[in-house]
Coordinates of C-alpha atoms and ligand atoms in Angstrom, one line a residue:
X268 CA 14.0 3.8 19.2
X269 CA 10.5 5.0 18.6
X270 CA 8.2 2.1 17.9
X271 CA 6.8 2.0 14.4
X272 CA 3.0 2.0 13.9
X273 CA 1.5 -0.8 11.9
X274 CA 0.0 -0.6 8.4
X275 CA -2.2 -3.3 7.0
X276 CA -2.7 -2.9 3.3
X277 CA -5.1 -4.9 1.1
X278 CA -5.1 -4.7 -2.7
X279 CA -7.8 -5.3 -5.3
X280 CA -7.7 -5.0 -9.1
X281 CA -4.9 -5.2 -11.6
X282 CA -1.1 -5.6 -11.3
X283 CA -0.7 -1.9 -11.5
X284 CA -2.6 -1.6 -8.2
X285 CA -0.4 -4.2 -6.6
X286 CA 2.6 -2.3 -7.8
X287 CA 1.1 1.0 -6.4
X288 CA 0.6 -0.6 -3.0
X289 CA 4.3 -1.3 -2.9
X290 CA 5.0 2.4 -3.5
X291 CA 2.5 3.3 -0.8
X292 CA 4.3 0.8 1.5
X293 CA 7.6 2.5 0.8
X294 CA 6.2 6.0 1.5
X295 CA 4.7 4.8 4.7
X296 CA 7.8 3.0 5.8
X297 CA 9.7 6.3 5.4
X298 CA 7.1 7.8 7.7
X299 CA 7.5 5.6 10.7
X300 CA 5.1 2.8 9.8
X301 CA 5.8 -0.8 9.2
X302 CA 3.6 -3.2 7.2
X303 CA 1.9 -6.1 8.9
X304 CA -0.1 -9.1 7.6
X305 CA -2.1 -9.2 10.8
X306 CA -5.1 -6.9 10.5
X307 CA -5.9 -7.2 14.2
X308 CA -2.7 -5.3 15.2
X309 CA -3.0 -2.6 12.5
X310 CA -3.1 1.1 13.5
X311 CA -3.9 2.0 9.9
X312 CA -5.8 0.0 7.3
X313 CA -5.5 0.9 3.6
X314 CA -7.6 -0.7 0.9
X315 CA -6.3 -0.1 -2.6
X316 CA -9.4 -0.4 -4.8
X317 CA -10.6 -1.3 -8.3
X318 CA -13.5 0.1 -10.2
X319 CA -13.3 -1.9 -13.4
X320 CA -16.5 -3.8 -12.9
X321 CA -19.4 -3.3 -10.5
X322 CA -18.6 -6.5 -8.6
X323 CA -15.1 -5.2 -7.9
X324 CA -16.6 -2.2 -6.1
X325 CA -19.1 -4.3 -4.3
X326 CA -16.4 -6.5 -2.8
X327 CA -14.6 -3.5 -1.4
X328 CA -17.8 -2.1 0.1
X329 CA -18.3 -5.5 1.8
X330 CA -14.8 -5.3 3.2
X331 CA -15.3 -1.8 4.5
X332 CA -18.2 -3.2 6.6
X333 CA -15.8 -5.7 8.1
X334 CA -13.3 -3.0 8.9
X335 CA -15.9 -1.3 11.0
X336 CA -15.6 -4.1 13.5
X337 CA -11.9 -3.4 14.0
X338 CA -12.6 0.3 14.4
X339 CA -15.0 -0.6 17.3
X340 CA -12.3 -2.6 19.0
X341 CA -9.6 0.1 18.4
X342 CA -11.1 3.6 18.3
X343 CA -7.9 5.3 17.0
X344 CA -7.8 3.1 14.0
X345 CA -7.6 5.0 10.7
X346 CA -9.2 3.6 7.5
X347 CA -8.1 4.8 4.1
X348 CA -9.4 4.1 0.7
X349 CA -6.9 4.3 -2.1
X350 CA -6.9 3.7 -5.9
X351 CA -9.5 3.7 -8.6
X352 CA -12.7 3.7 -6.4
X353 CA -11.3 6.6 -4.4
X354 CA -10.7 8.5 -7.7
X355 CA -14.0 7.6 -9.2
X356 CA -16.2 8.4 -6.2
X357 CA -14.2 11.1 -4.4
X358 CA -15.9 12.6 -1.3
X359 CA -19.1 10.8 -2.2
X360 CA -17.5 7.7 -0.8
X361 CA -17.0 9.3 2.5
X362 CA -20.6 10.3 2.7
X363 CA -21.7 6.8 1.8
X364 CA -19.2 4.9 4.0
X365 CA -18.9 6.7 7.3
X366 CA -16.0 4.6 8.6
X367 CA -13.6 6.0 5.9
X368 CA -11.2 8.6 7.2
X369 CA -8.9 9.1 4.2
X370 CA -9.4 9.1 0.4
X371 CA -6.5 9.1 -1.9
X372 CA -6.4 8.8 -5.7
X373 CA -3.6 6.9 -7.6
X374 CA -1.5 10.0 -8.3
X375 CA -1.6 11.5 -4.8
X376 CA 0.3 8.9 -2.7
X377 CA 3.1 11.3 -1.9
X378 CA 0.6 13.3 0.0
X379 CA -0.3 10.4 2.3
X380 CA 1.8 11.5 5.4
X381 CA 0.1 14.9 5.4
X382 CA -3.4 13.4 4.9
X383 CA -2.8 11.0 7.7
X384 CA -1.8 13.8 10.0
X385 CA -5.1 15.5 9.2
X386 CA -7.0 12.3 9.9
X387 CA -5.2 11.8 13.2
X388 CA -6.4 15.3 14.2
X389 CA -9.9 14.1 13.7
X390 CA -10.5 15.5 10.2
X391 CA -11.6 13.7 7.1
X392 CA -8.8 13.9 4.5
X393 CA -9.0 13.7 0.8
X394 CA -6.7 14.1 -2.3
X395 CA -7.8 12.9 -5.6
X396 CA -5.9 15.2 -7.9
X397 CA -4.7 13.5 -11.0
X398 CA -1.3 14.4 -12.3
X399 CA 0.1 14.8 -15.8
X400 CA 3.6 13.7 -14.8
X401 CA 3.7 11.7 -11.6
X402 CA 5.4 8.3 -12.2
X403 CA 6.8 7.7 -8.6
X404 CA 10.1 7.1 -10.5
X405 CA 12.3 7.9 -7.4
X406 CA 10.4 5.7 -5.0
X407 CA 11.9 2.3 -4.3
X408 CA 8.9 0.0 -3.8
X409 CA 8.7 -2.2 -0.7
X410 CA 8.3 -5.7 -2.2
X411 CA 5.2 -6.9 -0.3
X412 CA 4.2 -10.6 -0.5
X413 CA 7.2 -11.2 -2.8
X414 CA 8.5 -14.6 -3.6
X415 CA 11.9 -13.1 -4.1
X416 CA 12.0 -14.4 -7.7
X417 CA 9.7 -12.3 -9.8
X418 CA 8.8 -8.6 -9.4
X419 CA 6.8 -5.9 -11.2
X420 CA 8.1 -2.7 -12.4
X421 CA 5.7 0.1 -13.3
X422 CA 7.0 1.8 -16.4
X423 CA 4.0 4.0 -17.4
X424 CA 0.8 5.2 -15.9
X425 CA -2.6 6.3 -17.1
X426 CA -4.5 5.6 -20.3
X427 CA -6.0 7.8 -23.0
X428 CA -7.6 5.2 -25.2
X429 CA -11.1 5.7 -23.9
X430 CA -12.5 2.3 -24.9
X431 CA -16.1 3.1 -24.5
X432 CA -16.9 0.6 -21.7
X433 CA -13.8 1.4 -19.6
X434 CA -13.4 3.5 -16.4
X435 CA -9.6 3.5 -16.4
X436 CA -9.0 6.7 -18.3
X437 CA -11.2 8.5 -15.7
X438 CA -9.5 6.9 -12.6
X439 CA -5.9 6.9 -13.8
X440 CA -5.7 10.0 -15.9
X441 CA -3.3 10.9 -18.7
X442 CA -0.7 8.6 -20.1
X443 CA 2.9 9.2 -19.0
X444 CA 6.1 7.2 -19.2
X445 CA 8.7 6.9 -16.6
X446 CA 12.4 7.8 -17.2
X447 CA 14.1 4.7 -18.7
X448 CA 17.3 5.1 -16.6
X449 CA 15.3 4.6 -13.4
X450 CA 13.6 1.6 -14.8
X451 CA 16.8 -0.1 -15.9
X452 CA 18.4 0.7 -12.5
X453 CA 15.4 -0.8 -10.7
X454 CA 15.8 -4.0 -12.7
X455 CA 19.5 -4.2 -12.1
X456 CA 18.9 -3.8 -8.3
X457 CA 16.3 -6.6 -8.4
X458 CA 18.7 -8.9 -10.3
X459 CA 21.5 -8.2 -7.8
X460 CA 19.2 -9.0 -4.9
X461 CA 18.3 -12.4 -6.4
X462 CA 15.3 -11.7 -8.5
X463 CA 15.2 -13.6 -11.8
X464 CA 12.1 -12.1 -13.5
X465 CA 10.7 -8.7 -14.0
X466 CA 7.4 -7.8 -15.5
X467 CA 7.2 -4.3 -17.0
X468 CA 3.8 -2.9 -16.2
X469 CA 1.4 -0.3 -17.7
X470 CA -2.2 0.0 -18.7
X471 CA -0.9 0.3 -22.2
X472 CA 2.6 -0.8 -21.8
X473 CA 3.7 -0.9 -25.5
X474 CA 2.8 2.7 -26.1
X475 CA 5.6 3.6 -23.6
X476 CA 7.6 6.6 -24.8
X477 CA 9.9 8.5 -22.6
X478 CA 10.9 12.2 -22.9
X479 CA 14.2 11.3 -24.5
X480 CA 12.4 9.4 -27.2
X481 CA 13.0 5.9 -26.0
X482 CA 10.2 3.6 -27.2
X483 CA 9.0 0.3 -25.7
X484 CA 11.0 -1.9 -28.0
X485 CA 14.3 -0.1 -27.1
X486 CA 13.4 -0.1 -23.4
X487 CA 12.7 -3.8 -23.2
X488 CA 16.0 -4.5 -25.0
X489 CA 17.9 -2.5 -22.4
X490 CA 16.3 -4.5 -19.6
X491 CA 16.9 -7.8 -21.4
X492 CA 20.6 -6.9 -21.8
X493 CA 21.1 -6.7 -18.0
X494 CA 21.7 -10.4 -17.8
X495 CA 20.5 -13.4 -19.9
X496 CA 19.3 -15.0 -16.7
X497 CA 16.9 -12.2 -16.0
X498 CA 13.5 -13.0 -17.6
X499 CA 11.5 -10.1 -18.9
X500 CA 7.7 -10.0 -19.3
X501 CA 5.3 -7.2 -20.0
X502 CA 1.6 -6.4 -19.6
X503 CA -0.7 -5.3 -21.0
X504 CA -0.2 -4.5 -24.6
X505 CA -2.8 -2.9 -26.8
X506 CA -3.1 -4.5 -30.2
X507 CA -2.8 -1.1 -32.0
X508 CA 0.7 -0.6 -30.5
X509 CA 2.2 -4.1 -31.1
X510 CA 4.9 -3.2 -33.5
X511 CA 7.1 -5.5 -35.7
X512 CA 10.1 -3.8 -34.1
X513 CA 9.0 -5.1 -30.7
X514 CA 8.5 -8.6 -32.1
X515 CA 11.9 -8.6 -33.7
X516 CA 13.6 -7.5 -30.5
X517 CA 11.8 -10.2 -28.6
X518 CA 13.0 -12.7 -31.2
X519 CA 16.6 -11.5 -30.7
X520 CA 16.6 -12.1 -26.9
X521 CA 15.5 -15.5 -25.5
X522 CA 15.2 -14.0 -22.0
X523 CA 12.2 -11.9 -23.2
X524 CA 9.5 -14.3 -22.5
X525 CA 7.6 -16.0 -25.3
X526 CA 4.2 -14.9 -24.1
X527 CA 2.0 -12.0 -25.2
X528 CA -1.2 -10.9 -23.6
X529 CA -3.2 -9.2 -26.4
X530 CA -6.7 -8.3 -25.3
X531 CA -9.2 -8.6 -28.1
X532 CA -12.4 -7.9 -26.2
X533 CA -14.6 -9.1 -29.1
X534 CA -14.4 -10.9 -32.4
X535 CA -17.1 -8.8 -34.0
X536 CA -16.2 -5.7 -36.0
X537 CA -19.5 -4.1 -35.1
X538 CA -18.7 -4.5 -31.3
X539 CA -15.1 -3.4 -31.7
X540 CA -16.3 -0.2 -33.3
X541 CA -18.8 0.5 -30.5
X542 CA -16.2 -0.4 -28.0
X543 CA -13.8 2.2 -29.6
X544 CA -11.0 -0.3 -29.7
X545 CA -9.4 1.3 -32.8
X546 CA -8.7 -1.9 -34.7
X547 CA -10.9 -4.4 -36.5
X548 CA -10.9 -8.2 -36.6
X549 CA -8.8 -8.4 -39.7
X550 CA -6.1 -6.1 -38.3
X551 CA -6.1 -8.0 -35.0
X552 CA -5.7 -11.3 -36.9
X553 CA -2.8 -9.7 -38.8
X554 CA -1.0 -9.0 -35.5
X555 CA -1.4 -12.6 -34.5
X556 CA 0.0 -13.8 -37.8
X557 CA 3.0 -11.5 -37.3
X558 CA 3.5 -13.0 -33.8
X559 CA 3.3 -16.5 -35.2
X560 CA 5.8 -15.8 -38.0
X561 CA 8.4 -13.8 -36.0
X562 CA 8.0 -15.6 -32.7
X563 CA 7.1 -19.2 -33.3
X564 CA 6.2 -21.0 -30.1
X565 CA 5.0 -17.8 -28.4
X566 CA 2.0 -18.2 -26.1
X567 CA -1.0 -15.9 -26.6
X568 CA -3.5 -14.8 -24.1
X569 CA -6.4 -12.4 -24.2
X570 CA -9.3 -10.6 -22.4
X571 CA -12.9 -10.9 -23.6
X572 CA -16.0 -9.0 -22.7
X573 CA -19.3 -10.6 -23.4
X574 CA -22.7 -9.0 -23.5
X575 CA -21.7 -5.5 -24.5
X576 CA -24.5 -3.2 -25.6
X577 CA -26.6 -4.7 -28.5
X578 CA -24.3 -7.8 -28.9
X579 CA -26.2 -10.2 -31.1
X580 CA -25.9 -14.0 -31.3
X581 CA -23.9 -13.5 -34.5
X582 CA -21.5 -11.1 -32.7
X583 CA -21.1 -13.7 -30.0
X584 CA -20.4 -16.4 -32.6
X585 CA -17.8 -14.2 -34.2
X586 CA -16.0 -14.0 -30.8
X587 CA -16.1 -17.8 -30.4
X588 CA -14.8 -18.2 -34.0
X589 CA -11.9 -15.8 -33.4
X590 CA -11.0 -17.6 -30.2
X591 CA -10.8 -20.9 -32.1
X592 CA -8.8 -19.4 -34.8
X593 CA -6.3 -17.7 -32.4
X594 CA -6.2 -20.9 -30.2
X595 CA -5.5 -18.8 -27.1
X596 CA -3.5 -20.5 -24.5
X597 CA -5.2 -18.5 -21.8
X598 CA -8.0 -15.9 -21.4
X599 CA -9.6 -13.6 -18.8
X600 CA -13.3 -13.5 -19.6
X601 CA -15.9 -11.0 -18.3
X602 CA -19.5 -10.1 -18.5
X603 CA -20.0 -6.5 -19.5
X604 CA -20.6 -4.3 -16.5
X605 CA -21.8 -0.8 -17.2
X606 CA -19.6 1.9 -15.5
X607 CA -20.9 5.3 -14.6
X608 CA -19.4 8.2 -16.5
X609 CA -18.0 6.1 -19.4
X610 CA -18.8 6.8 -23.0
X611 CA -20.9 3.5 -23.2
X612 CA -22.9 4.5 -20.2
X613 CA -23.8 7.8 -21.9
X614 CA -24.3 6.5 -25.5
X615 CA -25.3 2.8 -25.5
X616 CA -27.9 0.9 -23.6
X617 CA -26.8 -2.0 -21.3
X618 CA -29.5 -4.1 -23.0
X619 CA -28.2 -7.7 -22.9
X620 CA -30.0 -9.5 -20.1
X621 CA -28.1 -11.1 -17.2
X622 CA -29.3 -14.5 -18.4
X623 CA -27.9 -14.1 -21.9
X624 CA -24.6 -12.6 -20.6
X625 CA -24.3 -15.6 -18.3
X626 CA -25.0 -18.1 -21.0
X627 CA -22.5 -16.5 -23.4
X628 CA -19.9 -16.3 -20.8
X629 CA -20.3 -19.9 -20.0
X630 CA -19.9 -20.8 -23.7
X631 CA -16.7 -18.7 -23.9
X632 CA -15.3 -20.2 -20.7
X633 CA -16.0 -23.7 -21.8
X634 CA -14.4 -23.1 -25.2
X635 CA -11.3 -21.5 -23.6
X636 CA -11.0 -24.5 -21.2
X637 CA -10.9 -26.8 -24.1
X638 CA -8.3 -24.6 -25.9
X639 CA -6.1 -24.4 -22.8
X640 CA -6.3 -28.1 -22.4
X641 CA -5.3 -28.7 -26.0
X642 CA -2.5 -26.2 -25.7
X643 CA -1.2 -28.0 -22.6
X644 CA -1.6 -31.4 -24.1
X645 CA 0.6 -30.3 -27.0
X646 CA 3.4 -29.6 -24.5
X647 CA 3.5 -33.2 -23.1
X648 CA 6.7 -34.8 -24.1
X649 CA 8.5 -31.5 -24.7
X650 CA 11.2 -30.0 -22.4
X651 CA 11.0 -26.4 -21.2
X652 CA 13.3 -24.2 -19.2
X653 CA 11.3 -23.5 -16.0
X654 CA 12.1 -20.6 -13.6
X655 CA 11.2 -21.9 -10.1
X656 CA 9.1 -19.6 -8.1
X657 CA 8.0 -21.5 -5.0
X658 CA 7.3 -24.7 -3.3
X659 CA 4.1 -26.2 -4.6
X660 CA 1.1 -25.2 -2.5
X661 CA -0.1 -28.7 -2.0
X662 CA 3.2 -30.4 -1.1
X663 CA 6.6 -29.2 0.1
X664 CA 8.1 -32.0 -2.0
X665 CA 7.3 -30.3 -5.2
X666 CA 8.3 -27.1 -6.8
X667 CA 6.2 -24.7 -8.9
X668 CA 7.5 -22.5 -11.7
X669 CA 6.8 -21.1 -15.1
X670 CA 7.9 -21.7 -18.6
X671 CA 8.8 -18.8 -20.8
X672 CA 5.3 -19.2 -22.3
X673 CA 3.9 -18.4 -18.8
X674 CA 2.6 -21.8 -18.1
X675 CA 2.7 -23.2 -14.6
X676 CA 4.8 -26.4 -14.2
X677 CA 4.8 -28.5 -11.0
X678 CA 7.6 -31.1 -10.6
X679 CA 9.5 -33.1 -7.9
X680 CA 12.0 -31.0 -6.0
X681 CA 15.3 -32.9 -6.2
X682 CA 18.0 -30.4 -5.3
X683 CA 16.4 -27.4 -6.8
X684 CA 15.1 -24.3 -5.0
X685 CA 13.1 -21.1 -5.9
X686 CA 15.1 -18.8 -8.1
X687 CA 16.8 -21.7 -10.0
X688 CA 16.2 -22.6 -13.6
X689 CA 15.5 -26.2 -14.4
X690 CA 15.0 -28.1 -17.7
X691 CA 11.8 -29.9 -17.1
X692 CA 10.3 -32.6 -19.3
X693 CA 6.5 -32.4 -19.3
X694 CA 4.8 -35.7 -18.6
X695 CA 1.1 -34.8 -17.9
X696 CA -1.3 -31.9 -17.8
X697 CA -4.7 -30.5 -16.9
X698 CA -6.2 -27.4 -18.5
X699 CA -4.5 -25.3 -15.8
X700 CA -1.2 -26.9 -15.0
X701 CA 1.7 -28.9 -16.5
X702 CA 3.5 -31.7 -14.6
X703 CA 6.9 -32.9 -15.3
X704 CA 10.3 -34.0 -14.2
X705 CA 13.7 -32.2 -14.2
X706 CA 16.0 -33.7 -16.8
X707 CA 19.3 -32.5 -15.5
X708 CA 20.9 -31.9 -12.2
X709 CA 20.8 -28.2 -11.0
X710 CA 23.6 -26.1 -12.4
X711 CA 25.2 -23.4 -10.5
X712 CA 24.1 -20.7 -12.9
X713 CA 26.0 -17.7 -11.5
Ligands
LIG946 N1 -5.4 -1.8 -20.3 C1 -5.8 -3.1 -20.5 C2 -6.8 -3.7 -19.7 C3 -7.4 -3.0 -18.5 S1 -8.8 -3.6 -17.7 C4 -6.2 -3.2 -22.0 O1 -6.6 -2.3 -22.6 O2 -6.2 -4.3 -22.5 C5 -8.7 -5.4 -17.9 C6 -9.8 -5.9 -18.7 O3 -11.0 -5.7 -18.0 C7 -10.0 -5.3 -20.0 O4 -9.2 -5.8 -21.0 C8 -11.5 -5.7 -20.3 O5 -11.5 -7.0 -20.8 C9 -12.1 -5.8 -18.9 N2 -13.0 -4.7 -18.7 C10 -12.8 -3.4 -18.7 N3 -13.9 -2.6 -18.5 C11 -14.9 -3.5 -18.4 C12 -16.3 -3.4 -18.1 N4 -16.9 -2.2 -18.0 N5 -17.0 -4.6 -18.0 C13 -16.4 -5.8 -18.1 N6 -15.1 -5.9 -18.3 C14 -14.3 -4.8 -18.5
LIG947 FE1 -9.4 0.6 -20.6 FE2 -9.1 0.6 -23.2 FE3 -7.4 1.9 -21.6 FE4 -7.4 -0.7 -21.6 S1 -6.9 0.6 -23.3 S2 -7.3 0.6 -19.8 S3 -9.5 -1.2 -21.8 S4 -9.5 2.4 -22.0
LIG948 FE1 -9.1 -1.7 -11.6 FE2 -8.0 0.6 -11.6 FE3 -6.6 -1.5 -12.3 S1 -10.1 0.2 -12.2 S2 -8.1 -2.8 -13.2 S3 -7.4 -1.1 -10.3 S4 -6.5 0.6 -13.2

């Protein structure tokens, strides 16, 4: 048998990118490569990149410098840049970073074998064509770094919301949804091979709409119906598309997890307008009220950008006020980073000083830490169904899993193993983790 060459693939950015790397893994495996975790033995290095903030790009550039070393040791080594930075910078990246042989945008991964052949012939190879319909629906992802319990399924690609600060509509192109049949079949296959949780992924997941008219609520219902022991999550929802219909379907199926990530970005109407988010504070609060009334006990998380163009102290206070009102269980919090080519870069000045951005971010993080701690403290004494994902990092005697609310729980192993469900009574917490003890012996669930 011909020996397979080795691909080392490193991924930055969002879950969509991690999911894309699995598609790339699959395409390469079909082309006589196998993936390796050992960079030193790689014949091919791919870095799947992110452009969302300047520091994401800086990190990749620093990594490329390190790859140079490996190229010196192994002259035939090929280096490819994939993903959003490839799309944003195109051939400019090759001019700036001489060690790069191949540049491939997020919609061109099917072309990788051809591009690689060109590179092996000593040419520089590039394909950054965006597509209106590519969804990679027929490609069965290679589950890299999987715990065998939870998996991602990409259900739609692209984004046309054009939030003024955001580079994604430029790097990911038009919104398109994958055929529902292929999604449901992928979830069934995962369940049959032992997976117990799927996360439906998209930049704007709840605006999913297939050619046959299936909307997101109906799709998630079909996935939830596969088996009550298959948990279903989704990310990321845009507040404008969070429908009552979806909340009602969630309420009807306990295996659709009680956790909604609903990025707010800012609590100030003036900022939301400049950001082109298409909702105002009142409307967003209405969505949260709907969640609270239809799905009691549902966890809420968010994304926040601080220091956007012209943000005043009052705007900042509005954000802190909204965070307290919403009592988020968790948040991702960022300093505004101006991105070339975006609407904000063209129209608004990046005029908040680094110092003020840092100070505001600190206040936001401190507040969130308190909110997360309070939320966890309220769980102490309660019992939750936990899906076990792995042995705890610190000790093989403990297991780590998640509640439906997406909170991490660590507890003594007993006879449980990853993939099992356990009823766990929470006994203690920090702002990041719950600790507890299983209250019943493991059941043979299947
Ligand atoms: N599609 C998702 C999120 C995509 S990016 C959504 O719309 O919610 C993830 C997060 O990165 C965003 O929610 C936003 O909070 C942050 N982000 C995007 N562009 C940014 C920028 N230019 N500077 C700082 N943070 C940014
Ligand atoms: Fe970016 Fe807005 Fe699209 Fe999210 S919805 S990816 S923030 S443009
Ligand atoms: Fe980054 Fe592209 Fe995702 S910019 S956040 S990898 S869509």
